[in-house]
Coordinates of C-alpha atoms and ligand atoms in Angstrom, one line a residue:
M1 CA -30.6 29.7 -1.0
I2 CA -28.3 30.9 -3.8
R3 CA -29.3 31.7 -7.0
A4 CA -27.2 31.7 -10.2
A5 CA -27.3 32.2 -13.9
V6 CA -24.8 31.0 -16.3
R7 CA -24.9 32.9 -19.4
T8 CA -22.0 32.3 -21.9
P9 CA -22.4 34.5 -24.8
Y10 CA -21.3 32.6 -27.9
L11 CA -20.0 29.2 -29.7
R12 CA -17.0 29.5 -31.8
A13 CA -18.4 27.3 -35.0
C14 CA -15.2 25.1 -34.8
L15 CA -12.3 24.8 -32.0
N16 CA -10.2 26.4 -35.0
Q17 CA -10.2 26.0 -39.0
S18 CA -8.1 22.5 -39.4
R19 CA -10.6 20.7 -36.5
A20 CA -13.8 19.1 -37.1
P21 CA -16.7 21.5 -37.4
L22 CA -17.9 21.8 -33.5
T23 CA -22.0 20.9 -32.9
T24 CA -21.5 21.4 -29.2
K25 CA -23.4 24.0 -27.6
F26 CA -23.2 25.5 -24.7
I27 CA -25.3 24.9 -22.0
M28 CA -27.5 27.4 -20.3
S29 CA -28.3 27.0 -16.8
T30 CA -30.2 28.5 -14.1
R31 CA -29.2 27.0 -11.0
T32 CA -31.0 27.4 -7.6
I33 CA -29.1 25.8 -4.9
Q34 CA -29.7 24.8 -1.4
T35 CA -27.1 25.3 1.2
T36 CA -28.8 24.6 4.5
A37 CA -30.7 21.1 5.2
E38 CA -32.0 19.6 8.3
I39 CA -29.3 17.1 9.6
P40 CA -31.0 13.9 10.4
K41 CA -30.7 13.1 14.0
L42 CA -28.0 10.2 14.9
S43 CA -29.5 7.4 16.4
D44 CA -26.7 6.7 18.6
P45 CA -25.6 10.2 19.8
S46 CA -22.5 9.3 21.6
L47 CA -20.8 8.6 18.4
F48 CA -20.1 12.5 18.3
R49 CA -17.3 12.3 20.4
T50 CA -15.7 15.7 21.4
G51 CA -12.5 14.8 22.4
A52 CA -9.4 13.7 21.5
F53 CA -8.4 9.8 22.2
I54 CA -5.4 8.7 24.3
N55 CA -4.7 5.6 25.7
D56 CA -8.5 4.9 25.7
E57 CA -9.3 8.0 27.2
W58 CA -11.2 10.9 25.5
I59 CA -9.6 14.2 26.0
T60 CA -11.5 17.3 25.7
S61 CA -9.3 19.8 27.1
A62 CA -5.7 21.4 26.0
E63 CA -4.5 24.7 26.1
K64 CA -5.9 25.8 22.5
S65 CA -9.0 24.3 21.0
F66 CA -10.0 24.7 17.1
T67 CA -13.3 25.0 15.5
V68 CA -15.0 22.5 13.2
T69 CA -17.5 24.0 10.2
D70 CA -19.9 22.5 8.3
P71 CA -18.6 23.4 4.9
A72 CA -21.9 23.9 3.2
S73 CA -23.4 25.9 5.8
G74 CA -20.8 27.4 7.4
V75 CA -22.1 26.7 10.6
E76 CA -19.8 25.6 13.9
I77 CA -20.1 21.6 14.4
G78 CA -17.9 21.7 17.2
K79 CA -14.6 22.4 19.0
L80 CA -11.8 20.1 19.6
P81 CA -8.6 20.4 21.4
D82 CA -5.5 21.6 19.3
M83 CA -3.1 19.2 20.6
N84 CA 0.6 19.9 20.7
A85 CA 4.2 17.8 20.5
Q86 CA 3.8 17.4 24.0
D87 CA 0.5 15.7 23.6
T88 CA 1.7 13.6 20.4
K89 CA 4.6 12.3 22.4
K90 CA 1.8 10.9 25.0
A91 CA 0.0 9.1 22.4
I92 CA 3.1 7.6 21.3
D93 CA 4.1 6.5 24.5
A94 CA 0.7 4.8 24.8
A95 CA 1.2 3.1 21.4
A96 CA 4.3 1.8 22.5
E97 CA 3.3 0.6 26.1
A98 CA 0.1 -1.0 23.8
F99 CA 2.5 -2.5 21.2
K100 CA 4.3 -4.8 23.5
S101 CA 1.1 -7.1 24.1
W102 CA -1.0 -6.1 20.9
S103 CA 2.2 -7.5 18.7
Q104 CA 1.8 -10.5 20.4
T105 CA -1.8 -11.6 20.3
T106 CA -2.5 -14.2 17.1
G107 CA -3.4 -13.4 14.1
K108 CA -7.0 -15.1 14.8
Q109 CA -7.4 -12.5 18.0
R110 CA -6.6 -9.6 15.7
H111 CA -9.1 -10.8 13.2
D112 CA -11.8 -11.2 15.8
L113 CA -11.5 -7.8 16.8
L114 CA -11.4 -6.2 13.4
K115 CA -14.2 -8.2 12.5
K116 CA -16.0 -7.1 15.2
W117 CA -14.9 -3.5 14.5
Y118 CA -15.9 -4.1 10.8
D119 CA -19.6 -5.4 12.0
L120 CA -20.2 -2.2 14.1
T121 CA -18.9 -0.2 12.0
M122 CA -21.7 -1.3 9.1
E123 CA -24.5 -1.7 11.7
N124 CA -23.6 2.5 12.7
Q125 CA -23.4 3.3 8.9
T126 CA -25.9 5.7 8.9
D127 CA -24.9 7.7 11.5
L128 CA -21.4 7.8 10.6
G129 CA -22.5 8.7 7.1
T130 CA -24.2 11.7 8.9
I131 CA -21.0 12.9 10.5
L132 CA -19.3 12.6 7.4
T133 CA -21.4 14.6 5.3
Q134 CA -21.8 17.3 8.0
E135 CA -18.0 17.7 8.0
N136 CA -16.9 17.1 4.8
G137 CA -20.0 18.1 2.8
K138 CA -20.5 15.0 0.2
P139 CA -23.9 14.2 -0.7
Y140 CA -25.4 11.8 2.1
P141 CA -25.5 8.7 -0.1
E142 CA -21.8 9.1 -1.0
A143 CA -20.9 9.5 2.4
K144 CA -22.7 6.3 3.5
G145 CA -20.9 4.7 0.5
E146 CA -17.5 5.8 2.2
I147 CA -18.4 4.4 5.3
A148 CA -19.1 1.0 3.7
Y149 CA -15.6 1.6 1.5
G150 CA -14.0 2.2 4.4
A151 CA -15.6 -0.7 6.7
S152 CA -14.2 -3.2 4.3
F153 CA -10.6 -2.7 4.7
F154 CA -11.5 -3.8 8.3
E155 CA -12.9 -6.9 7.1
W156 CA -10.7 -7.3 4.2
F157 CA -7.8 -7.1 6.7
A158 CA -9.2 -8.9 9.3
E159 CA -9.0 -12.1 6.8
E160 CA -5.2 -11.0 5.9
A161 CA -4.3 -11.2 9.7
V162 CA -4.6 -14.7 9.7
R163 CA -2.3 -15.1 6.3
T164 CA 1.0 -13.1 7.3
Y165 CA 3.0 -16.3 6.1
G166 CA 6.7 -16.5 6.1
T167 CA 8.7 -18.9 4.1
V168 CA 11.2 -21.8 4.1
I169 CA 13.8 -21.1 1.7
P170 CA 16.3 -24.1 0.5
S171 CA 19.1 -24.4 2.1
H172 CA 22.5 -24.2 -0.1
I173 CA 24.5 -25.6 3.3
P174 CA 23.5 -29.1 4.3
S175 CA 24.1 -28.2 8.2
Q176 CA 21.6 -24.9 8.3
R177 CA 18.1 -24.2 7.3
F178 CA 16.3 -20.6 6.4
I179 CA 13.0 -19.2 7.2
T180 CA 11.4 -15.7 7.0
I181 CA 9.0 -14.6 9.2
K182 CA 7.0 -11.3 8.8
Q183 CA 6.8 -9.2 11.8
P184 CA 4.9 -5.9 12.7
V185 CA 7.2 -2.8 12.3
G186 CA 5.7 -0.8 15.6
V187 CA 4.2 2.1 16.3
V188 CA 2.9 3.8 13.2
G189 CA 2.3 7.7 12.7
I190 CA -0.8 8.1 10.5
I191 CA -1.7 11.3 8.7
T192 CA -4.9 11.6 6.7
P193 CA -6.7 14.2 4.6
W194 CA -10.4 15.6 4.9
N195 CA -11.7 13.9 1.8
F196 CA -12.5 10.6 2.6
P197 CA -12.5 11.2 6.6
N198 CA -13.2 7.7 7.1
A199 CA -11.7 5.2 4.5
M200 CA -8.5 7.1 4.2
I201 CA -7.9 6.2 7.8
T202 CA -9.3 2.4 7.8
R203 CA -7.3 1.2 4.7
K204 CA -3.9 2.3 7.1
V205 CA -5.1 1.1 10.6
G206 CA -6.9 -2.0 9.1
A207 CA -3.7 -2.8 7.7
A208 CA -1.7 -1.7 10.7
L209 CA -3.9 -3.5 13.1
A210 CA -3.9 -6.6 11.1
A211 CA 0.0 -6.8 11.0
G212 CA 0.1 -6.4 14.9
C213 CA 1.3 -2.5 14.8
T214 CA -0.6 0.2 16.7
V215 CA -1.1 3.7 15.8
V216 CA -1.2 7.3 16.4
I217 CA -3.6 9.0 13.9
K218 CA -3.6 12.6 13.2
P219 CA -6.9 13.3 11.0
G220 CA -7.8 16.0 8.6
A221 CA -8.7 19.0 10.8
E222 CA -11.6 19.7 8.5
T223 CA -12.9 16.5 9.0
P224 CA -12.0 14.7 12.9
Y225 CA -15.2 13.8 13.9
S226 CA -15.1 10.7 11.6
A227 CA -12.1 9.5 13.2
L228 CA -13.5 10.1 16.5
A229 CA -16.4 8.1 15.7
L230 CA -14.2 5.0 14.2
C231 CA -12.4 5.2 17.7
E232 CA -15.5 5.0 19.8
L233 CA -16.5 1.9 18.3
A234 CA -13.0 0.6 18.5
Q235 CA -13.5 0.7 22.2
R236 CA -16.7 -0.7 21.9
A237 CA -15.1 -3.7 19.6
G238 CA -12.6 -4.1 22.5
I239 CA -9.8 -3.3 20.8
P240 CA -7.1 -2.9 23.8
K241 CA -6.1 0.4 25.6
G242 CA -3.4 2.5 23.5
V243 CA -3.6 0.6 20.4
I244 CA -5.6 3.3 18.9
N245 CA -4.7 6.8 19.5
V246 CA -6.3 9.6 17.8
V247 CA -4.3 13.5 17.8
T248 CA -6.7 16.4 17.3
T249 CA -5.0 19.4 16.1
H250 CA -5.1 21.8 13.5
E251 CA -3.0 25.2 14.4
N252 CA -0.3 23.0 15.9
V253 CA -0.3 20.5 12.7
A254 CA 3.2 21.2 12.0
E255 CA 4.9 20.7 15.4
V256 CA 2.6 17.4 15.6
G257 CA 3.9 16.1 12.4
K258 CA 7.3 16.9 13.5
E259 CA 7.1 14.8 16.6
L260 CA 5.4 11.9 14.5
C261 CA 8.3 11.6 12.1
T262 CA 11.2 12.2 14.5
N263 CA 10.1 10.5 17.7
P264 CA 12.5 7.4 17.9
T265 CA 9.4 5.1 18.9
V266 CA 7.4 5.1 15.9
K267 CA 9.0 3.0 13.3
K268 CA 6.7 4.1 10.2
I269 CA 4.7 7.1 9.1
S270 CA 1.9 6.6 6.6
F271 CA 0.5 9.5 5.0
T272 CA -2.2 10.6 2.7
G273 CA -2.0 14.1 1.3
S274 CA -0.3 16.6 -0.8
T275 CA 2.9 15.9 -2.6
P276 CA 4.9 19.0 -0.7
V277 CA 3.9 18.2 2.8
G278 CA 4.6 14.3 1.7
K279 CA 8.2 15.4 1.0
L280 CA 8.4 17.5 4.2
L281 CA 7.5 14.3 6.2
M282 CA 10.1 12.1 4.4
Q283 CA 12.7 14.8 4.7
Q284 CA 11.8 14.6 8.9
S285 CA 11.5 11.0 8.8
S286 CA 14.9 10.4 7.5
G287 CA 16.5 10.9 10.9
T288 CA 15.4 8.3 12.6
M289 CA 15.2 5.8 8.8
K290 CA 11.6 5.2 9.3
K291 CA 9.5 2.9 6.9
I292 CA 7.5 4.9 4.9
S293 CA 3.9 4.6 2.8
M294 CA 3.1 8.1 1.0
E295 CA -0.4 8.3 -1.0
L296 CA 0.0 11.7 -2.7
G297 CA -1.2 14.1 -5.0
G298 CA -2.2 13.0 -8.8
N299 CA -2.8 14.5 -12.1
A300 CA -4.5 11.6 -13.4
P301 CA -4.8 11.8 -17.5
F302 CA -8.6 10.6 -19.0
I303 CA -8.1 9.4 -22.5
V304 CA -11.0 8.8 -24.8
F305 CA -9.7 7.4 -28.2
D306 CA -12.1 7.9 -31.3
D307 CA -12.7 3.8 -31.2
A308 CA -14.4 4.5 -27.9
D309 CA -17.7 3.9 -26.7
V310 CA -18.7 7.2 -26.4
D311 CA -21.4 6.8 -24.0
A312 CA -19.4 4.6 -21.7
A313 CA -16.7 7.4 -21.8
V314 CA -18.9 10.2 -20.8
E315 CA -20.5 7.9 -18.1
G316 CA -17.0 7.5 -17.1
A317 CA -15.9 10.9 -17.0
L318 CA -19.1 12.1 -14.9
A319 CA -17.7 9.7 -12.6
C320 CA -14.0 9.8 -12.4
K321 CA -13.9 13.6 -12.6
F322 CA -16.9 14.5 -10.3
R323 CA -16.6 12.1 -7.8
G324 CA -16.4 14.2 -4.7
S325 CA -17.0 17.5 -6.0
G326 CA -13.7 16.4 -7.9
Q327 CA -11.8 16.8 -4.8
T328 CA -10.3 12.7 -5.0
C329 CA -6.8 12.0 -5.6
V330 CA -7.7 9.6 -8.5
C331 CA -9.9 12.2 -10.0
A332 CA -9.4 12.7 -14.2
N333 CA -7.7 16.3 -14.2
R334 CA -6.7 16.4 -17.8
I335 CA -9.1 14.7 -20.3
Y336 CA -7.7 14.2 -23.7
V337 CA -10.1 13.3 -26.3
Q338 CA -9.6 12.2 -29.7
K339 CA -10.1 14.8 -32.8
G340 CA -12.5 12.4 -34.4
I341 CA -15.4 12.6 -31.4
Y342 CA -14.2 15.5 -29.8
A343 CA -17.3 17.7 -30.4
L344 CA -19.3 14.8 -29.6
F345 CA -18.2 13.9 -26.2
A346 CA -17.8 17.3 -25.7
S347 CA -21.4 18.3 -26.0
R348 CA -22.8 15.2 -24.6
L349 CA -20.7 15.3 -21.2
A350 CA -21.5 19.5 -21.1
E351 CA -25.4 18.4 -21.5
K352 CA -25.2 15.8 -18.5
V353 CA -23.0 18.1 -16.5
A354 CA -25.7 21.1 -16.4
K355 CA -28.1 18.7 -15.0
F356 CA -26.0 18.1 -11.8
N357 CA -27.6 19.2 -8.8
V358 CA -25.3 21.0 -6.7
G359 CA -26.3 21.6 -3.1
N360 CA -26.2 20.8 0.6
G361 CA -25.0 17.1 0.8
F362 CA -28.1 16.0 3.0
N363 CA -30.6 16.9 0.7
A364 CA -32.3 14.4 -1.4
D365 CA -31.9 16.0 -4.9
T366 CA -28.2 16.9 -4.3
T367 CA -25.6 15.3 -6.5
H368 CA -22.9 17.3 -5.8
G369 CA -21.7 18.9 -2.5
P370 CA -19.6 22.1 -1.6
L371 CA -15.9 22.3 -1.9
I372 CA -14.0 21.9 1.5
N373 CA -13.2 25.5 1.9
D374 CA -12.6 29.1 0.7
K375 CA -8.9 28.0 -0.8
A376 CA -10.5 25.4 -2.6
I377 CA -12.7 27.8 -4.4
I378 CA -9.8 30.1 -5.0
K379 CA -7.8 27.4 -6.8
V380 CA -10.7 26.0 -8.8
Q381 CA -11.4 29.5 -9.9
R382 CA -7.8 30.5 -10.7
H383 CA -8.0 27.4 -12.8
L384 CA -11.1 28.4 -14.8
E385 CA -10.1 31.9 -15.4
D386 CA -6.4 30.8 -16.5
A387 CA -8.0 28.4 -18.9
V388 CA -10.4 31.0 -20.1
S389 CA -7.6 33.7 -20.6
K390 CA -5.5 31.5 -22.6
G391 CA -8.7 30.5 -25.1
G392 CA -10.6 28.0 -23.2
E393 CA -14.2 28.2 -23.7
V394 CA -16.7 26.9 -20.8
L395 CA -19.4 25.1 -22.2
T396 CA -21.0 24.5 -19.0
G397 CA -21.0 26.0 -15.6
G398 CA -18.0 27.8 -13.9
K399 CA -19.8 30.1 -11.6
H400 CA -19.0 30.5 -8.0
L401 CA -22.6 29.8 -6.3
G402 CA -21.4 31.4 -3.1
G403 CA -20.2 29.7 0.1
N404 CA -17.8 26.9 -0.7
F405 CA -20.3 26.1 -3.7
F406 CA -19.1 26.1 -7.3
E407 CA -20.8 25.2 -10.2
P408 CA -19.2 21.7 -11.9
A409 CA -17.7 23.2 -15.3
V410 CA -16.6 21.8 -18.6
I411 CA -14.3 23.4 -20.7
T412 CA -13.0 23.3 -24.4
G413 CA -9.8 24.2 -26.0
M414 CA -7.5 23.2 -23.3
T415 CA -4.0 23.8 -23.9
N416 CA -0.6 22.6 -22.2
D417 CA 0.3 25.9 -21.2
M418 CA -2.7 26.2 -18.9
A419 CA -2.5 25.3 -15.3
I420 CA -4.9 22.5 -15.6
A421 CA -2.1 20.7 -18.0
T422 CA 0.2 20.4 -15.0
E423 CA -1.6 21.2 -11.8
E424 CA -4.2 18.7 -9.7
T425 CA -7.4 21.0 -9.8
F426 CA -9.3 18.9 -7.0
G427 CA -12.4 20.5 -7.8
P428 CA -15.1 20.3 -10.6
I429 CA -13.4 21.5 -13.6
A430 CA -13.3 19.0 -16.3
G431 CA -11.1 20.6 -18.8
L432 CA -10.6 18.6 -22.5
F433 CA -7.9 18.7 -24.8
E434 CA -7.9 17.4 -28.2
F435 CA -5.3 14.9 -29.7
E436 CA -4.8 12.9 -33.0
T437 CA -2.6 10.3 -32.4
E438 CA -2.0 7.6 -29.6
E439 CA 1.8 8.1 -29.8
E440 CA 1.1 12.1 -29.2
V441 CA -1.6 10.9 -26.3
L442 CA 0.9 9.1 -24.5
E443 CA 3.4 11.4 -24.2
L444 CA 1.1 14.1 -22.8
A445 CA -0.2 12.0 -20.6
N446 CA 3.0 10.7 -19.0
S447 CA 4.5 14.5 -19.1
T448 CA 3.9 14.8 -15.4
E449 CA 5.9 14.0 -12.1
F450 CA 2.8 12.6 -10.6
G451 CA 1.7 9.1 -11.4
L452 CA -1.6 7.9 -9.4
A453 CA -3.9 6.9 -11.9
S454 CA -4.6 7.3 -15.4
Y455 CA -8.1 6.4 -17.4
F456 CA -8.4 5.7 -21.1
Y457 CA -11.3 4.3 -23.5
S458 CA -11.0 2.2 -26.3
R459 CA -12.3 -1.1 -28.1
D460 CA -9.2 -2.0 -29.9
I461 CA -7.6 -5.1 -27.8
G462 CA -3.7 -4.0 -28.9
R463 CA -4.0 -0.7 -27.9
I464 CA -5.6 -1.4 -24.6
W465 CA -2.6 -3.7 -23.7
R466 CA -0.2 -0.8 -25.2
M467 CA -1.5 1.8 -23.1
G468 CA -2.1 -0.5 -20.1
E469 CA 1.5 -1.0 -20.1
K470 CA 2.9 2.2 -21.0
L471 CA 1.2 4.8 -19.2
E472 CA 3.1 5.7 -16.3
S473 CA 0.9 5.6 -12.8
G474 CA 0.4 3.0 -10.1
M475 CA -3.1 2.0 -11.6
V476 CA -4.9 2.3 -14.9
G477 CA -8.7 1.9 -15.7
A478 CA -9.1 0.7 -19.0
N479 CA -12.7 1.1 -20.1
S480 CA -13.2 1.6 -16.0
P481 CA -13.9 5.0 -14.4
I482 CA -13.3 3.7 -10.6
L483 CA -10.5 1.8 -9.8
S484 CA -10.7 1.6 -5.8
S485 CA -11.5 -1.4 -3.5
C486 CA -10.2 -3.3 -0.8
Y487 CA -9.5 -6.0 -2.9
T488 CA -7.0 -4.5 -5.4
P489 CA -3.7 -2.3 -4.5
F490 CA -4.2 1.6 -4.2
G491 CA -1.1 3.6 -4.8
G492 CA 1.3 5.6 -7.2
I493 CA 4.7 6.0 -8.6
K494 CA 6.6 9.2 -9.3
E495 CA 5.7 12.1 -7.0
S496 CA 2.7 10.4 -6.3
G497 CA 4.2 8.5 -3.9
M498 CA 5.3 4.6 -2.3
G499 CA 3.6 1.9 -0.9
R500 CA 0.2 0.2 -1.9
E501 CA -2.7 0.0 0.3
G502 CA -5.6 -2.5 0.4
S503 CA -4.9 -5.9 -1.4
L504 CA -2.7 -9.0 -0.7
Y505 CA 0.5 -5.9 -0.5
G506 CA -1.3 -3.6 1.8
L507 CA -0.2 -5.9 5.1
D508 CA 3.6 -5.5 4.0
D509 CA 3.6 -2.1 4.2
Y510 CA 3.3 -2.8 8.1
T511 CA 5.8 -5.7 8.6
N512 CA 9.1 -6.4 8.6
I513 CA 10.6 -9.4 7.2
K514 CA 13.0 -11.2 9.2
Y515 CA 15.3 -13.9 7.9
I516 CA 16.3 -16.8 10.4
N517 CA 19.3 -18.7 9.5
M518 CA 19.4 -22.1 12.0
G519 CA 22.9 -23.6 11.7
G520 CA 24.6 -26.3 13.5
L521 CA 22.1 -29.0 12.6
Ligands
NAD601 N1 -2.9 9.5 -2.9 C1 -3.7 9.3 -2.4 O1 -4.4 8.1 -1.9 C2 -4.5 10.4 -1.9 C3 -5.9 10.5 -1.1 C4 -6.9 11.4 -1.0 C5 -6.0 13.0 -0.8 N2 -4.5 12.8 -1.7 C6 -4.2 14.2 -1.9 O2 -4.3 14.9 -0.9 C7 -4.5 16.3 -1.6 C8 -5.7 17.0 -0.9 O3 -5.5 16.9 0.7 P1 -5.1 18.1 1.7 O4 -5.3 19.7 1.0 O5 -5.7 18.0 2.7 O6 -3.4 17.9 1.6 P2 -2.6 18.4 3.0 O7 -1.0 17.7 2.1 O8 -2.4 19.9 3.1 O9 -2.8 17.6 4.0 C9 -3.2 16.2 4.4 C10 -2.7 15.8 5.9 O10 -1.4 16.6 6.4 C11 -1.8 17.3 7.1 N3 -0.4 18.3 7.3 C12 -0.6 19.5 6.7 N4 0.9 19.8 6.7 C13 1.4 19.1 7.9 C14 2.9 19.2 8.4 N5 3.8 20.4 8.3 N6 3.2 18.1 9.1 C15 2.5 17.2 9.3 N7 0.8 17.1 8.8 C16 0.9 18.2 8.0 C17 -3.3 17.9 7.0 O11 -3.5 18.5 8.2 C18 -4.1 16.8 6.8 O12 -4.1 16.1 7.9 C19 -4.1 16.3 -3.1 O13 -3.1 16.6 -3.4 C20 -4.8 14.6 -2.6 O14 -4.4 14.4 -4.2 C21 -3.8 11.5 -2.0
SSN602 O1 -8.5 10.4 -2.9 C1 -8.2 9.4 -2.5 C2 -8.9 8.0 -2.5 C3 -9.8 7.7 -3.1 C4 -10.3 6.3 -3.2 O2 -9.8 5.6 -2.2 O3 -10.7 6.0 -4.1

């Protein structure tokens, strides 16, 4: 148990002379957090697999192994083989062999298997949620929610598997006819992060398998057990040998990644993670001209106009900024609030954030879990200290509570020279910037190399259209803080990546269009 008192000494009466008087008060909080908890027993312990999964075999030994730890307690969860380029090559070969028959199955056959996988995932939702909370730390209800979200991609893409329609193109030459068909690209290399250990995999693998591709997955080293549990269920669903392979690694990640990107048998790389790693993988893949999908970092603006429903905007900011303790690529990073409601918004937001219960994700009253590791703690501390050193004021939170726990914070008086203005925090700090006009905030919102998600709150229909069209991001939430679903296209522009996951577009990333010209008629 860790106790932390947050004492903030004073409040400026106004943010500065020209601004509206600030009625916001600092929120004093004394938090007692529970870092340990009883972990529920798995009703099916065989879901906790202790080996990598290659060609339908569980591989428990390698030259080296790595340890996976519970980010809440620091307790070791288990060890897994730290695989290398040679192991990766074996997985690629297995996937290539399996592709020969899997690519020839009908859409209906793939539908049935994906649907079975979906059913098994939902039947085991609680156990999968337990594994996920243990390795990622997110609160148990949120983890079980992720399992349902992740499974929805199996269901959606099962239904899409039977709809990979081609086209008939009206001919301009009497003796010829033109058609297009969609074909699976081949073996896909999939690299995913730790923040959604289940859903970041399912939305790629669901689409890949539905299209007729086979896969080699490299999950986040912090959260590999969720990926392995999915493989156990895929095996039970009857998905054939070699169609899904998981290479586990930590220390050898660079060589495993390089093998996936340079091996000519792999025809596509689908990556979710940071922009610098995404750029490296693109460079490495260029030699074999692979098809690429990149779901990369963000720096989402969250804009609240004077004409917004302030309560809805506060609730939206709470959900959008603090989901997964701020460790979500689509989390609000820069919160812009118009001058007339700045103080009101700040005070209401801080009041709610002060009531969050930080702790071990398995405790029933925990609303926000730990960050993933000490690197994440160091980054949020750096962002907070940088903001404070440049004049930002912490209304609530901002303390390192020990271990990987950080007290969710609200900071006012944010300025554009602060790190949060340009860097993705990926943690629980809500920094509030004040603005005056729509033009000004639009320019600020778009002044980033990222373009994943943007959000705004307004009740002016003209403004809703204008902002929706002018914000430079792949996804925009207008009075809506959560964008993700299997039905809608997820993805970014600019340095947030390329490609779309989920939705009617999701399968396209895993198919090639072939044009066939039938002449001599
Ligand atoms: N756009 C999205 O859909 C989305 C979703 C989740 C996370 N993200 C982004 O991911 C980042 C946080 O995740 P992270 O810190 O795990 O990112 P990361 O880029 O460090 O790691 C992501 C994955 O890449 C692997 N990796 C790291 N170096 C590699 C290399 N040299 N070769 C091959 N693989 C390598 C990691 O082991 C992990 O599996 C944030 O920037 C976040 O915005 C984006
Ligand atoms: O972290 C990025 C993905 C989050 C989501 O799918 O909503």
